[in-house]
Amino acid sequence: MIDGVPVLGDRLWYLAIFGISAVATFVSAVRVNRIAEGDTRRGLVALLLTSGGWALATVGYLATANEQLAVVLYQIGLVVGLSTIGGWLYFCSAYTGRSLHRDPTIRWTAVVVFLAIVAVKLTNGFHGLYFTSEVVSTPFAHVAIESTTLHWAVMAGSYALATVGYFMLYERFRQVSHDTRPLVVLLALTALPISFDVFGMVVPDLIEITYEPIGVAAFAVGLTFVYFERFRTIRLAGDRDDPVIVLDDSDRIRDFNRAAGRLVPALSDRSVIGEVFASIAPRCAEKLEADDPLVTAHRDGKTRYYRVTEQRFSASQASLGRALVFTDETHREQYRNELERQNDRLDSFASMLSHDLRNPLNVAQARLELARDEAADNEHLETASEALDRIEALIEDVLQLARQGQPIEERERISLEVIARDAWEMVETADAALVVDDDRDILGDPERIQRLFENLFRNAVEHGGKDVSVTVGPLDGENGFFIEDDGRGIPDEERQQVFESGYSTAENGTGFGLAIVEQIVAAHEWEIELADVETGSRFEIRT
């Protein structure tokens, strides 16, 4: 001390700096509980608490000249300090939207390596491979630690792992348009103490210890008390590759990522930060008020469609704003538009069948009946009657194919057993038997679902025989149901064709029965599959 003022080499400086670092990290750990995203919060809290514990252990180590006690406190600091790497990488992985921190293999590997290194550190008194100690009087009386090669190897590995976290954050910062320089500076503070670690070996006034807790404390204070909001908006904006715009609770723009800047031309200038979103992009803001917001973007002569979803975020009971996420649904929207055009064409075709063909068909059937009354035993007239009946059946099936493929507007909850038994009564089943394994509710259009069951039952009876047994039940472990028969089944070479329009192996079949089934399944946005079974046929429908 000089005139009562502590100088660089005084114990008081070290105790004050590391003590303040411990307090700063503990206080920051309380504040970061405002972070809504659980894994990010847990990782950052773990980093702050372990770093604070490390600084506190260092205070205890520096405060005593008792060699045995100092070594114990130093070893505690070594163990807690090593655990900061786990908290740091957990935080970096969660903050950048990765799942590395949840990978069981990585977790167990980290635990095993951690315990192995801890065992070496705690047993140093027996082998002396990690450090040696002695009491020295400069720059003040304390226990000096001289680290060995094994210590520096572990330190090198720890800093290498820490660097992986830095690269994760760097990649995240590049994804957003926000000015991330302040956070880059804060992250640099965590690495700055490395220079003190090096200087401690050559500068007499610096003790040869690890100064890393000081850097983490500076990072914690700057992050949680100065740039906390920026830290959160960067996480939200960079959380995904889709365009993201972060708005506050007054709908003012807080941040957006580069993808959003490309999607919304008005966001190309950083000056829009703080402006009301509706005043910057009024047409886009207007679309957000729709029940199912779909934004259309025209670029390079092409039209793309983005569906907008909101992710609200808050702290405690206070709303802090929302993130607008634009998901590219161009392919789905193009498919839907094409499906609508096809349905329109099919409707037109069905109307033509219903009116333009059914009328002359009815005339021909009526004339044929008159002719048969005059010549009852005419074989040619009988054949003509069968042909006209087949034409009528084809017209009816094509009409059904057009109607059953229309999108489902309203769905009802239906009992699987009830709908199956109702459909069974509408089919000529002869000596066939129906077995319902179990019941389950289905959400869909009752009329179309009954038609689906009728067609599959009719298919089973036509191809499996009049005494076929048909079983209906829910799928195990999946949402859906099956319809299975014990008939002769479908040959392997024909399995790929069963859902094609016009395909039939029955003598009087039109070939539209299973095609209609597929249309009903598609209209519900379900999936149907002809499963492999030893005997008979099994249709599995996943809802």
Coordinates of C-alpha atoms in Angstrom, one line a residue:
M1 CA 0.0 0.0 0.0
I2 CA 1.2 3.6 -0.8
D3 CA -0.3 6.2 1.5
G4 CA -3.2 3.9 2.3
V5 CA -4.0 3.2 -1.4
P6 CA -3.7 -0.4 -2.6
V7 CA -1.3 -1.0 -5.5
L8 CA -1.4 -3.7 -8.2
G9 CA 0.4 -6.2 -6.1
D10 CA -1.7 -5.9 -3.0
R11 CA -3.9 -8.7 -1.8
L12 CA -6.8 -6.2 -1.5
W13 CA -7.0 -5.6 -5.2
Y14 CA -7.3 -9.3 -6.0
L15 CA -9.9 -9.9 -3.3
A16 CA -11.9 -6.9 -4.4
I17 CA -11.9 -7.8 -8.1
F18 CA -12.7 -11.5 -7.7
G19 CA -15.2 -10.7 -5.0
I20 CA -17.0 -8.2 -7.2
S21 CA -16.9 -10.7 -10.1
A22 CA -18.6 -13.3 -7.9
V23 CA -21.3 -10.9 -6.8
A24 CA -21.9 -9.6 -10.4
T25 CA -22.4 -13.1 -11.8
F26 CA -24.7 -14.2 -9.0
V27 CA -26.9 -11.1 -9.4
S28 CA -26.9 -11.6 -13.2
A29 CA -28.0 -15.2 -12.7
V30 CA -31.1 -13.9 -11.0
R31 CA -31.9 -11.4 -13.7
V32 CA -31.5 -13.9 -16.6
N33 CA -34.5 -15.8 -15.3
R34 CA -36.5 -13.3 -17.4
I35 CA -35.4 -15.2 -20.5
A36 CA -38.5 -17.2 -21.7
E37 CA -36.6 -19.9 -23.7
G38 CA -35.9 -22.6 -21.1
D39 CA -32.7 -24.2 -22.4
T40 CA -31.1 -20.8 -23.1
R41 CA -32.0 -19.7 -19.6
R42 CA -30.7 -22.8 -17.9
G43 CA -27.4 -22.8 -19.9
L44 CA -26.7 -19.1 -19.1
V45 CA -27.7 -19.5 -15.4
A46 CA -25.4 -22.5 -15.1
L47 CA -22.5 -20.5 -16.7
L48 CA -23.0 -17.6 -14.3
L49 CA -23.4 -19.7 -11.2
T50 CA -20.4 -21.8 -11.9
S51 CA -18.3 -18.8 -12.8
G52 CA -19.4 -17.0 -9.6
G53 CA -18.5 -20.1 -7.6
W54 CA -15.1 -20.2 -9.3
A55 CA -14.5 -16.5 -8.5
L56 CA -15.6 -17.1 -4.9
A57 CA -13.3 -20.1 -4.5
T58 CA -10.4 -17.9 -5.8
V59 CA -11.3 -15.2 -3.2
G60 CA -10.9 -17.9 -0.5
Y61 CA -7.7 -19.2 -2.0
L62 CA -6.2 -15.7 -2.1
A63 CA -7.4 -14.8 1.4
T64 CA -5.4 -17.4 3.2
A65 CA -1.7 -18.2 3.6
N66 CA -2.4 -21.6 5.0
E67 CA -1.0 -24.0 2.3
Q68 CA -3.3 -26.9 3.0
L69 CA -6.5 -24.8 3.0
A70 CA -5.3 -22.8 0.0
V71 CA -4.7 -26.0 -2.0
V72 CA -8.2 -27.3 -1.1
L73 CA -9.8 -24.0 -2.2
Y74 CA -7.7 -23.9 -5.4
Q75 CA -8.9 -27.5 -6.2
I76 CA -12.5 -26.5 -5.7
G77 CA -11.9 -23.6 -8.0
L78 CA -10.4 -26.0 -10.6
V79 CA -13.4 -28.3 -10.5
V80 CA -16.0 -25.5 -10.6
G81 CA -14.0 -23.6 -13.3
L82 CA -14.0 -26.7 -15.5
S83 CA -17.8 -27.1 -15.2
T84 CA -18.2 -23.6 -16.7
I85 CA -17.3 -25.1 -20.1
G86 CA -20.4 -27.3 -19.8
G87 CA -22.6 -24.3 -19.0
W88 CA -21.1 -22.2 -21.8
L89 CA -21.5 -24.9 -24.5
Y90 CA -25.1 -25.7 -23.3
F91 CA -26.0 -22.0 -23.5
C92 CA -24.4 -21.6 -26.9
S93 CA -26.1 -24.6 -28.4
A94 CA -29.5 -23.6 -27.0
Y95 CA -29.2 -19.9 -27.9
T96 CA -28.3 -20.7 -31.5
G97 CA -31.2 -23.1 -31.9
R98 CA -29.1 -26.3 -32.0
S99 CA -29.9 -29.6 -30.1
L100 CA -26.3 -30.6 -29.3
H101 CA -27.0 -30.0 -25.6
R102 CA -29.8 -32.6 -25.7
D103 CA -27.8 -35.3 -27.4
P104 CA -27.5 -38.2 -24.9
T105 CA -24.2 -39.4 -26.4
I106 CA -22.6 -36.0 -26.1
R107 CA -24.0 -35.6 -22.6
W108 CA -22.6 -38.9 -21.3
T109 CA -19.3 -38.4 -23.0
A110 CA -19.0 -34.9 -21.4
V111 CA -19.8 -36.4 -17.9
V112 CA -17.3 -39.2 -18.3
V113 CA -14.5 -36.8 -19.4
F114 CA -15.4 -34.3 -16.7
L115 CA -15.3 -36.9 -13.9
A116 CA -12.0 -38.2 -15.2
I117 CA -10.3 -34.8 -15.2
V118 CA -11.8 -34.0 -11.8
A119 CA -10.4 -37.2 -10.4
V120 CA -6.9 -36.2 -11.7
K121 CA -7.3 -32.7 -10.1
L122 CA -8.5 -33.9 -6.7
T123 CA -5.8 -36.6 -6.4
N124 CA -3.0 -34.2 -7.3
G125 CA -1.7 -34.6 -3.7
F126 CA -0.8 -38.2 -4.5
H127 CA 0.8 -37.9 -7.9
G128 CA 1.6 -34.2 -8.3
L129 CA 1.0 -34.3 -12.1
Y130 CA -1.3 -31.3 -12.2
F131 CA 0.3 -28.6 -10.1
T132 CA 2.8 -28.0 -7.2
S133 CA 2.4 -25.4 -4.4
E134 CA 4.5 -23.4 -2.1
V135 CA 4.1 -20.4 0.2
V136 CA 5.7 -17.2 -1.2
S137 CA 5.9 -13.6 0.1
T138 CA 5.7 -11.7 -3.2
P139 CA 3.8 -9.7 -4.2
F140 CA 2.1 -10.6 -0.9
A141 CA 2.1 -13.7 1.3
H142 CA 0.1 -16.4 -0.4
V143 CA 0.3 -20.0 -1.7
A144 CA 1.8 -19.9 -5.2
I145 CA 0.6 -22.6 -7.6
E146 CA 2.9 -23.8 -10.3
S147 CA 0.9 -25.6 -13.0
T148 CA 2.4 -28.6 -14.8
T149 CA 2.0 -29.8 -18.4
L150 CA -1.1 -31.8 -17.7
H151 CA -2.8 -28.6 -16.4
W152 CA -2.0 -26.7 -19.5
A153 CA -3.2 -29.6 -21.7
V154 CA -6.6 -29.5 -20.0
M155 CA -6.7 -25.7 -20.2
A156 CA -5.9 -25.9 -24.0
G157 CA -8.7 -28.4 -24.4
S158 CA -11.1 -26.3 -22.4
Y159 CA -10.4 -23.2 -24.5
A160 CA -10.7 -25.2 -27.7
L161 CA -14.2 -26.3 -26.6
A162 CA -15.0 -22.7 -25.6
T163 CA -14.0 -21.6 -29.1
V164 CA -16.6 -24.0 -30.5
G165 CA -19.2 -22.0 -28.6
Y166 CA -17.8 -18.7 -30.0
F167 CA -18.2 -20.0 -33.5
M168 CA -21.9 -21.0 -32.8
L169 CA -22.6 -17.5 -31.7
Y170 CA -20.7 -15.9 -34.6
E171 CA -22.8 -17.9 -37.0
R172 CA -26.0 -16.8 -35.2
F173 CA -25.0 -13.1 -35.3
R174 CA -24.4 -13.3 -39.0
Q175 CA -28.0 -14.5 -39.6
V176 CA -29.5 -11.3 -38.2
S177 CA -29.4 -7.7 -39.5
H178 CA -29.1 -6.1 -36.0
D179 CA -25.9 -4.3 -35.0
T180 CA -24.2 -7.1 -33.0
R181 CA -20.9 -5.4 -32.4
P182 CA -21.7 -4.6 -28.7
L183 CA -22.4 -8.3 -28.0
V184 CA -19.2 -9.3 -29.9
V185 CA -17.3 -7.0 -27.6
L186 CA -18.9 -8.6 -24.6
L187 CA -18.0 -12.0 -25.8
A188 CA -14.4 -10.8 -26.4
L189 CA -14.3 -9.9 -22.7
T190 CA -14.7 -13.6 -21.7
A191 CA -11.5 -14.3 -23.7
L192 CA -9.5 -11.2 -22.6
P193 CA -8.4 -12.7 -19.2
I194 CA -6.3 -15.3 -21.2
S195 CA -3.8 -12.5 -21.6
F196 CA -3.6 -12.0 -17.8
D197 CA -3.1 -15.8 -17.5
V198 CA 0.0 -15.5 -19.8
F199 CA 1.3 -12.2 -18.2
G200 CA 1.0 -13.8 -14.8
M201 CA 3.8 -16.1 -15.7
V202 CA 6.2 -13.3 -16.6
V203 CA 5.0 -10.2 -14.7
P204 CA 6.0 -10.1 -11.0
D205 CA 3.1 -8.0 -9.9
L206 CA 0.5 -10.5 -11.3
I207 CA -0.1 -13.8 -9.5
E208 CA 0.0 -16.9 -11.7
I209 CA -3.7 -17.9 -11.5
T210 CA -6.7 -18.1 -13.9
Y211 CA -8.4 -14.8 -14.4
E212 CA -11.3 -16.1 -16.4
P213 CA -14.1 -15.4 -13.8
I214 CA -13.4 -11.7 -14.3
G215 CA -14.1 -11.9 -18.0
V216 CA -17.3 -13.9 -17.5
A217 CA -18.5 -11.3 -14.9
A218 CA -17.9 -8.5 -17.3
F219 CA -19.8 -10.4 -20.0
A220 CA -22.7 -11.1 -17.5
V221 CA -23.0 -7.5 -16.4
G222 CA -22.9 -6.1 -19.9
L223 CA -25.4 -8.8 -21.2
T224 CA -28.0 -8.7 -18.4
F225 CA -28.0 -5.0 -17.5
V226 CA -27.0 -3.2 -20.7
Y227 CA -27.8 -5.3 -23.9
F228 CA -30.4 -7.7 -22.5
E229 CA -33.1 -6.7 -25.0
R230 CA -30.7 -6.9 -27.9
F231 CA -29.5 -10.3 -26.8
R232 CA -33.1 -11.6 -26.8
T233 CA -34.2 -10.1 -30.1
I234 CA -31.1 -11.6 -31.8
R235 CA -32.0 -15.0 -30.5
L236 CA -35.6 -14.6 -31.8
A237 CA -34.7 -13.2 -35.2
G238 CA -31.9 -15.7 -35.8
D239 CA -33.8 -18.7 -34.4
R240 CA -34.6 -20.1 -37.8
D241 CA -33.7 -19.8 -41.5
D242 CA -37.2 -18.6 -42.4
P243 CA -37.8 -14.8 -42.5
V244 CA -38.4 -13.5 -38.9
I245 CA -39.5 -10.0 -37.8
V246 CA -39.4 -9.1 -34.1
L247 CA -42.0 -6.5 -33.0
D248 CA -42.4 -5.0 -29.5
D249 CA -45.7 -4.8 -27.7
S250 CA -46.5 -1.6 -29.6
D251 CA -45.8 -3.3 -32.9
R252 CA -42.6 -1.4 -33.5
I253 CA -39.8 -3.2 -35.3
R254 CA -37.2 -4.4 -32.9
D255 CA -35.2 -6.7 -35.2
F256 CA -35.3 -8.8 -38.3
N257 CA -33.0 -11.4 -39.9
R258 CA -31.5 -11.2 -43.4
A259 CA -34.1 -13.5 -44.9
A260 CA -36.9 -11.0 -43.8
G261 CA -34.9 -8.1 -45.3
R262 CA -34.9 -9.9 -48.6
L263 CA -38.6 -10.8 -48.4
V264 CA -39.9 -7.3 -47.4
P265 CA -38.1 -4.6 -49.5
A266 CA -39.0 -1.9 -46.9
L267 CA -36.7 -3.6 -44.4
S268 CA -33.6 -3.2 -46.5
D269 CA -32.6 -0.1 -44.5
R270 CA -31.6 -0.4 -40.8
S271 CA -33.2 3.0 -40.1
V272 CA -36.6 1.2 -39.8
I273 CA -35.7 -0.2 -36.4
G274 CA -38.1 1.5 -33.9
E275 CA -40.8 2.3 -36.6
V276 CA -44.3 1.0 -36.5
F277 CA -44.4 -2.1 -38.7
A278 CA -47.8 -1.1 -40.4
S279 CA -46.3 2.2 -41.5
I280 CA -43.2 0.5 -43.0
A281 CA -45.0 -2.5 -44.7
P282 CA -48.7 -1.6 -44.7
R283 CA -49.8 -4.3 -47.2
C284 CA -47.9 -7.0 -45.3
A285 CA -49.4 -5.7 -42.0
E286 CA -52.9 -5.8 -43.5
K287 CA -52.5 -9.5 -44.4
L288 CA -51.6 -10.3 -40.8
E289 CA -55.2 -9.4 -39.8
A290 CA -56.6 -12.3 -41.8
D291 CA -57.7 -15.5 -40.1
D292 CA -55.1 -17.5 -42.1
P293 CA -52.5 -14.9 -43.1
L294 CA -50.8 -15.7 -46.4
V295 CA -48.3 -13.2 -47.8
T296 CA -47.5 -13.2 -51.5
A297 CA -44.1 -12.1 -52.7
H298 CA -43.1 -11.4 -56.4
R299 CA -39.4 -11.7 -57.2
D300 CA -37.5 -12.4 -60.3
G301 CA -40.7 -13.0 -62.2
K302 CA -41.8 -15.7 -59.8
T303 CA -44.6 -15.8 -57.1
R304 CA -43.9 -17.2 -53.7
Y305 CA -46.3 -17.7 -50.8
Y306 CA -45.5 -17.4 -47.1
R307 CA -47.7 -18.3 -44.2
V308 CA -47.3 -16.1 -41.2
T309 CA -47.4 -17.4 -37.6
E310 CA -46.9 -15.4 -34.4
Q311 CA -44.7 -16.4 -31.5
R312 CA -45.4 -14.2 -28.5
F313 CA -42.8 -13.7 -25.8
S314 CA -43.1 -12.2 -22.3
A315 CA -41.4 -11.8 -19.0
S316 CA -43.4 -12.7 -15.9
Q317 CA -46.9 -11.3 -16.6
A318 CA -45.8 -8.5 -19.0
S319 CA -46.0 -8.9 -22.8
L320 CA -42.8 -7.9 -24.5
G321 CA -43.9 -8.4 -28.1
R322 CA -44.0 -11.0 -30.8
A323 CA -42.0 -12.6 -33.5
L324 CA -43.5 -12.9 -37.0
V325 CA -42.3 -16.1 -38.7
F326 CA -42.8 -16.4 -42.5
T327 CA -42.8 -20.0 -43.6
D328 CA -42.4 -20.7 -47.3
E329 CA -45.4 -22.7 -48.5
T330 CA -45.0 -22.0 -52.2
H331 CA -45.1 -25.7 -53.2
R332 CA -48.1 -26.4 -51.0
E333 CA -50.0 -23.4 -52.3
Q334 CA -49.2 -24.2 -55.9
Y335 CA -50.4 -27.8 -55.3
R336 CA -53.6 -26.5 -53.7
N337 CA -54.2 -24.1 -56.6
E338 CA -53.6 -26.9 -59.1
L339 CA -55.9 -29.2 -57.2
E340 CA -58.6 -26.6 -57.2
R341 CA -58.2 -26.2 -61.0
Q342 CA -58.4 -30.0 -61.4
N343 CA -61.4 -30.2 -59.2
D344 CA -63.1 -27.4 -61.3
R345 CA -62.4 -29.3 -64.5
L346 CA -63.6 -32.5 -62.9
D347 CA -66.8 -30.7 -61.8
S348 CA -67.4 -29.5 -65.3
F349 CA -66.8 -33.1 -66.6
A350 CA -69.1 -34.5 -63.9
S351 CA -71.8 -32.0 -64.9
M352 CA -71.5 -33.0 -68.5
L353 CA -71.9 -36.6 -67.5
S354 CA -74.8 -35.9 -65.3
H355 CA -76.8 -33.8 -67.7
D356 CA -75.6 -34.2 -71.3
L357 CA -75.1 -38.1 -71.1
R358 CA -77.6 -39.1 -68.6
N359 CA -80.6 -37.6 -70.6
P360 CA -79.9 -39.5 -73.8
L361 CA -79.1 -42.6 -71.8
N362 CA -82.5 -42.4 -70.1
V363 CA -84.1 -42.1 -73.5
A364 CA -82.2 -45.2 -74.8
Q365 CA -83.2 -47.2 -71.7
A366 CA -86.8 -46.2 -72.1
R367 CA -86.8 -47.1 -75.9
L368 CA -85.1 -50.4 -75.1
E369 CA -87.8 -51.3 -72.6
L370 CA -90.4 -50.7 -75.2
A371 CA -88.6 -52.9 -77.7
R372 CA -88.2 -55.7 -75.1
D373 CA -91.9 -55.6 -74.5
E374 CA -92.4 -56.2 -78.2
A375 CA -89.7 -58.9 -78.5
A376 CA -89.2 -60.3 -75.0
D377 CA -86.8 -63.1 -76.0
N378 CA -84.4 -61.1 -78.2
E379 CA -80.8 -61.9 -77.1
H380 CA -79.4 -58.7 -78.6
L381 CA -81.8 -56.5 -76.7
E382 CA -80.8 -58.2 -73.4
T383 CA -77.1 -57.5 -74.2
A384 CA -77.9 -53.9 -75.1
S385 CA -79.7 -53.5 -71.8
E386 CA -76.7 -54.8 -69.8
A387 CA -74.4 -52.4 -71.7
L388 CA -76.7 -49.4 -70.9
D389 CA -76.8 -50.5 -67.2
R390 CA -73.0 -50.6 -67.2
I391 CA -72.9 -47.1 -68.7
E392 CA -75.2 -45.8 -66.0
A393 CA -73.0 -47.4 -63.3
L394 CA -69.9 -45.8 -64.8
I395 CA -71.6 -42.4 -64.9
E396 CA -72.6 -42.7 -61.3
D397 CA -69.0 -43.8 -60.2
V398 CA -67.4 -40.9 -62.1
L399 CA -69.8 -38.5 -60.5
Q400 CA -68.9 -40.0 -57.1
L401 CA -65.2 -39.7 -58.0
A402 CA -65.6 -36.0 -58.7
R403 CA -67.7 -35.3 -55.5
Q404 CA -65.7 -37.3 -53.0
G405 CA -62.4 -35.6 -54.0
Q406 CA -63.6 -32.1 -53.0
P407 CA -61.9 -30.6 -49.9
I408 CA -63.5 -31.3 -46.6
E409 CA -65.2 -28.1 -45.2
E410 CA -66.6 -29.4 -41.9
R411 CA -65.6 -32.5 -39.9
E412 CA -67.6 -34.4 -37.2
R413 CA -66.5 -36.9 -34.6
I414 CA -67.7 -40.4 -35.7
S415 CA -67.5 -43.8 -34.0
L416 CA -65.4 -46.2 -36.0
E417 CA -67.7 -49.1 -35.0
V418 CA -70.9 -47.3 -35.7
I419 CA -69.8 -46.1 -39.2
A420 CA -68.5 -49.5 -40.1
R421 CA -71.8 -51.3 -39.2
D422 CA -73.9 -48.7 -40.9
A423 CA -71.8 -49.1 -44.1
W424 CA -72.0 -52.9 -43.8
E425 CA -75.8 -52.8 -43.9
M426 CA -75.7 -50.9 -47.2
V427 CA -73.7 -53.5 -49.0
E428 CA -74.9 -56.9 -50.4
T429 CA -72.7 -59.1 -48.2
A430 CA -74.3 -62.5 -48.7
D431 CA -72.7 -64.8 -46.1
A432 CA -69.8 -62.5 -45.3
A433 CA -69.1 -61.6 -41.7
L434 CA -68.0 -58.3 -40.1
V435 CA -65.8 -58.2 -37.0
V436 CA -65.0 -54.8 -35.3
D437 CA -61.9 -55.3 -33.1
D438 CA -62.2 -52.1 -31.1
D439 CA -63.8 -48.7 -31.3
R440 CA -62.2 -45.3 -31.8
D441 CA -63.4 -41.8 -32.8
I442 CA -62.7 -40.5 -36.3
L443 CA -62.8 -36.8 -37.2
G444 CA -64.2 -36.4 -40.8
D445 CA -67.1 -36.2 -43.1
P446 CA -69.6 -38.9 -42.1
E447 CA -71.2 -39.3 -45.5
R448 CA -67.8 -39.7 -47.3
I449 CA -66.4 -42.0 -44.7
Q450 CA -69.4 -44.3 -44.9
R451 CA -68.9 -44.4 -48.7
L452 CA -65.2 -45.3 -48.1
F453 CA -66.3 -48.3 -45.9
E454 CA -69.0 -49.3 -48.3
N455 CA -66.5 -49.4 -51.2
L456 CA -63.9 -51.4 -49.3
F457 CA -66.5 -53.8 -48.0
R458 CA -67.9 -54.3 -51.5
N459 CA -64.4 -54.8 -52.8
A460 CA -63.7 -57.5 -50.1
V461 CA -66.9 -59.4 -51.0
E462 CA -66.4 -59.1 -54.7
H463 CA -62.8 -60.4 -54.6
G464 CA -62.8 -62.4 -51.4
G465 CA -65.9 -64.5 -51.9
K466 CA -69.4 -64.5 -50.4
D467 CA -68.3 -66.1 -47.1
V468 CA -65.3 -63.7 -46.6
S469 CA -64.7 -62.4 -43.1
V470 CA -63.9 -58.6 -42.8
T471 CA -62.2 -57.1 -39.7
V472 CA -62.2 -53.4 -38.8
G473 CA -60.2 -51.8 -36.0
P474 CA -57.9 -49.0 -35.0
L475 CA -54.2 -49.1 -35.9
D476 CA -51.8 -50.0 -33.0
G477 CA -49.8 -47.0 -31.8
E478 CA -51.0 -44.8 -34.6
N479 CA -53.9 -42.5 -35.5
G480 CA -56.0 -44.4 -38.0
F481 CA -57.8 -47.6 -38.7
F482 CA -57.6 -50.7 -40.9
I483 CA -60.0 -52.8 -43.0
E484 CA -58.8 -56.4 -43.5
D485 CA -60.3 -59.5 -45.1
D486 CA -59.3 -63.1 -45.2
G487 CA -60.0 -63.6 -48.9
R488 CA -57.6 -64.6 -51.6
G489 CA -55.8 -61.3 -51.6
I490 CA -54.3 -59.2 -54.3
P491 CA -51.4 -60.6 -56.5
D492 CA -48.1 -58.8 -56.1
E493 CA -48.0 -57.7 -59.8
E494 CA -51.4 -55.9 -59.4
R495 CA -50.8 -54.1 -56.0
Q496 CA -49.5 -50.9 -57.6
Q497 CA -52.6 -50.6 -59.8
V498 CA -55.5 -51.1 -57.4
F499 CA -56.1 -47.4 -56.8
E500 CA -56.1 -46.5 -60.5
S501 CA -59.3 -45.4 -62.1
G502 CA -60.8 -48.1 -64.3
Y503 CA -58.8 -50.9 -62.8
S504 CA -60.9 -53.9 -61.8
T505 CA -60.6 -57.7 -61.8
A506 CA -64.3 -58.3 -61.1
E507 CA -66.4 -59.3 -64.1
N508 CA -69.0 -56.5 -63.6
G509 CA -66.8 -54.0 -61.8
T510 CA -66.3 -50.4 -63.1
G511 CA -62.9 -50.0 -61.6
F512 CA -63.7 -46.8 -59.7
G513 CA -64.4 -48.3 -56.3
L514 CA -60.9 -48.0 -54.8
A515 CA -60.2 -44.9 -56.8
I516 CA -63.1 -43.2 -55.0
V517 CA -61.7 -44.5 -51.7
E518 CA -58.3 -42.9 -52.5
Q519 CA -60.1 -39.6 -53.3
I520 CA -62.0 -39.6 -50.0
V521 CA -58.7 -40.3 -48.2
A522 CA -56.9 -37.4 -50.0
A523 CA -59.8 -35.0 -49.4
H524 CA -59.4 -35.7 -45.6
E525 CA -55.5 -35.3 -46.0
W526 CA -55.0 -38.8 -44.8
E527 CA -52.9 -41.6 -46.2
I528 CA -53.9 -45.1 -47.4
E529 CA -51.7 -48.1 -47.9
L530 CA -52.2 -51.7 -49.0
A531 CA -50.3 -53.5 -46.3
D532 CA -48.5 -56.8 -46.6
V533 CA -50.4 -59.7 -45.0
E534 CA -50.1 -63.5 -45.4
T535 CA -53.7 -64.0 -46.5
G536 CA -56.3 -61.7 -47.8
S537 CA -56.0 -57.9 -48.1
R538 CA -55.5 -55.2 -45.5
F539 CA -56.0 -51.5 -46.2
E540 CA -54.5 -49.2 -43.5
I541 CA -55.7 -45.6 -43.4
R542 CA -53.6 -43.1 -41.3
T543 CA -55.4 -40.1 -40.1

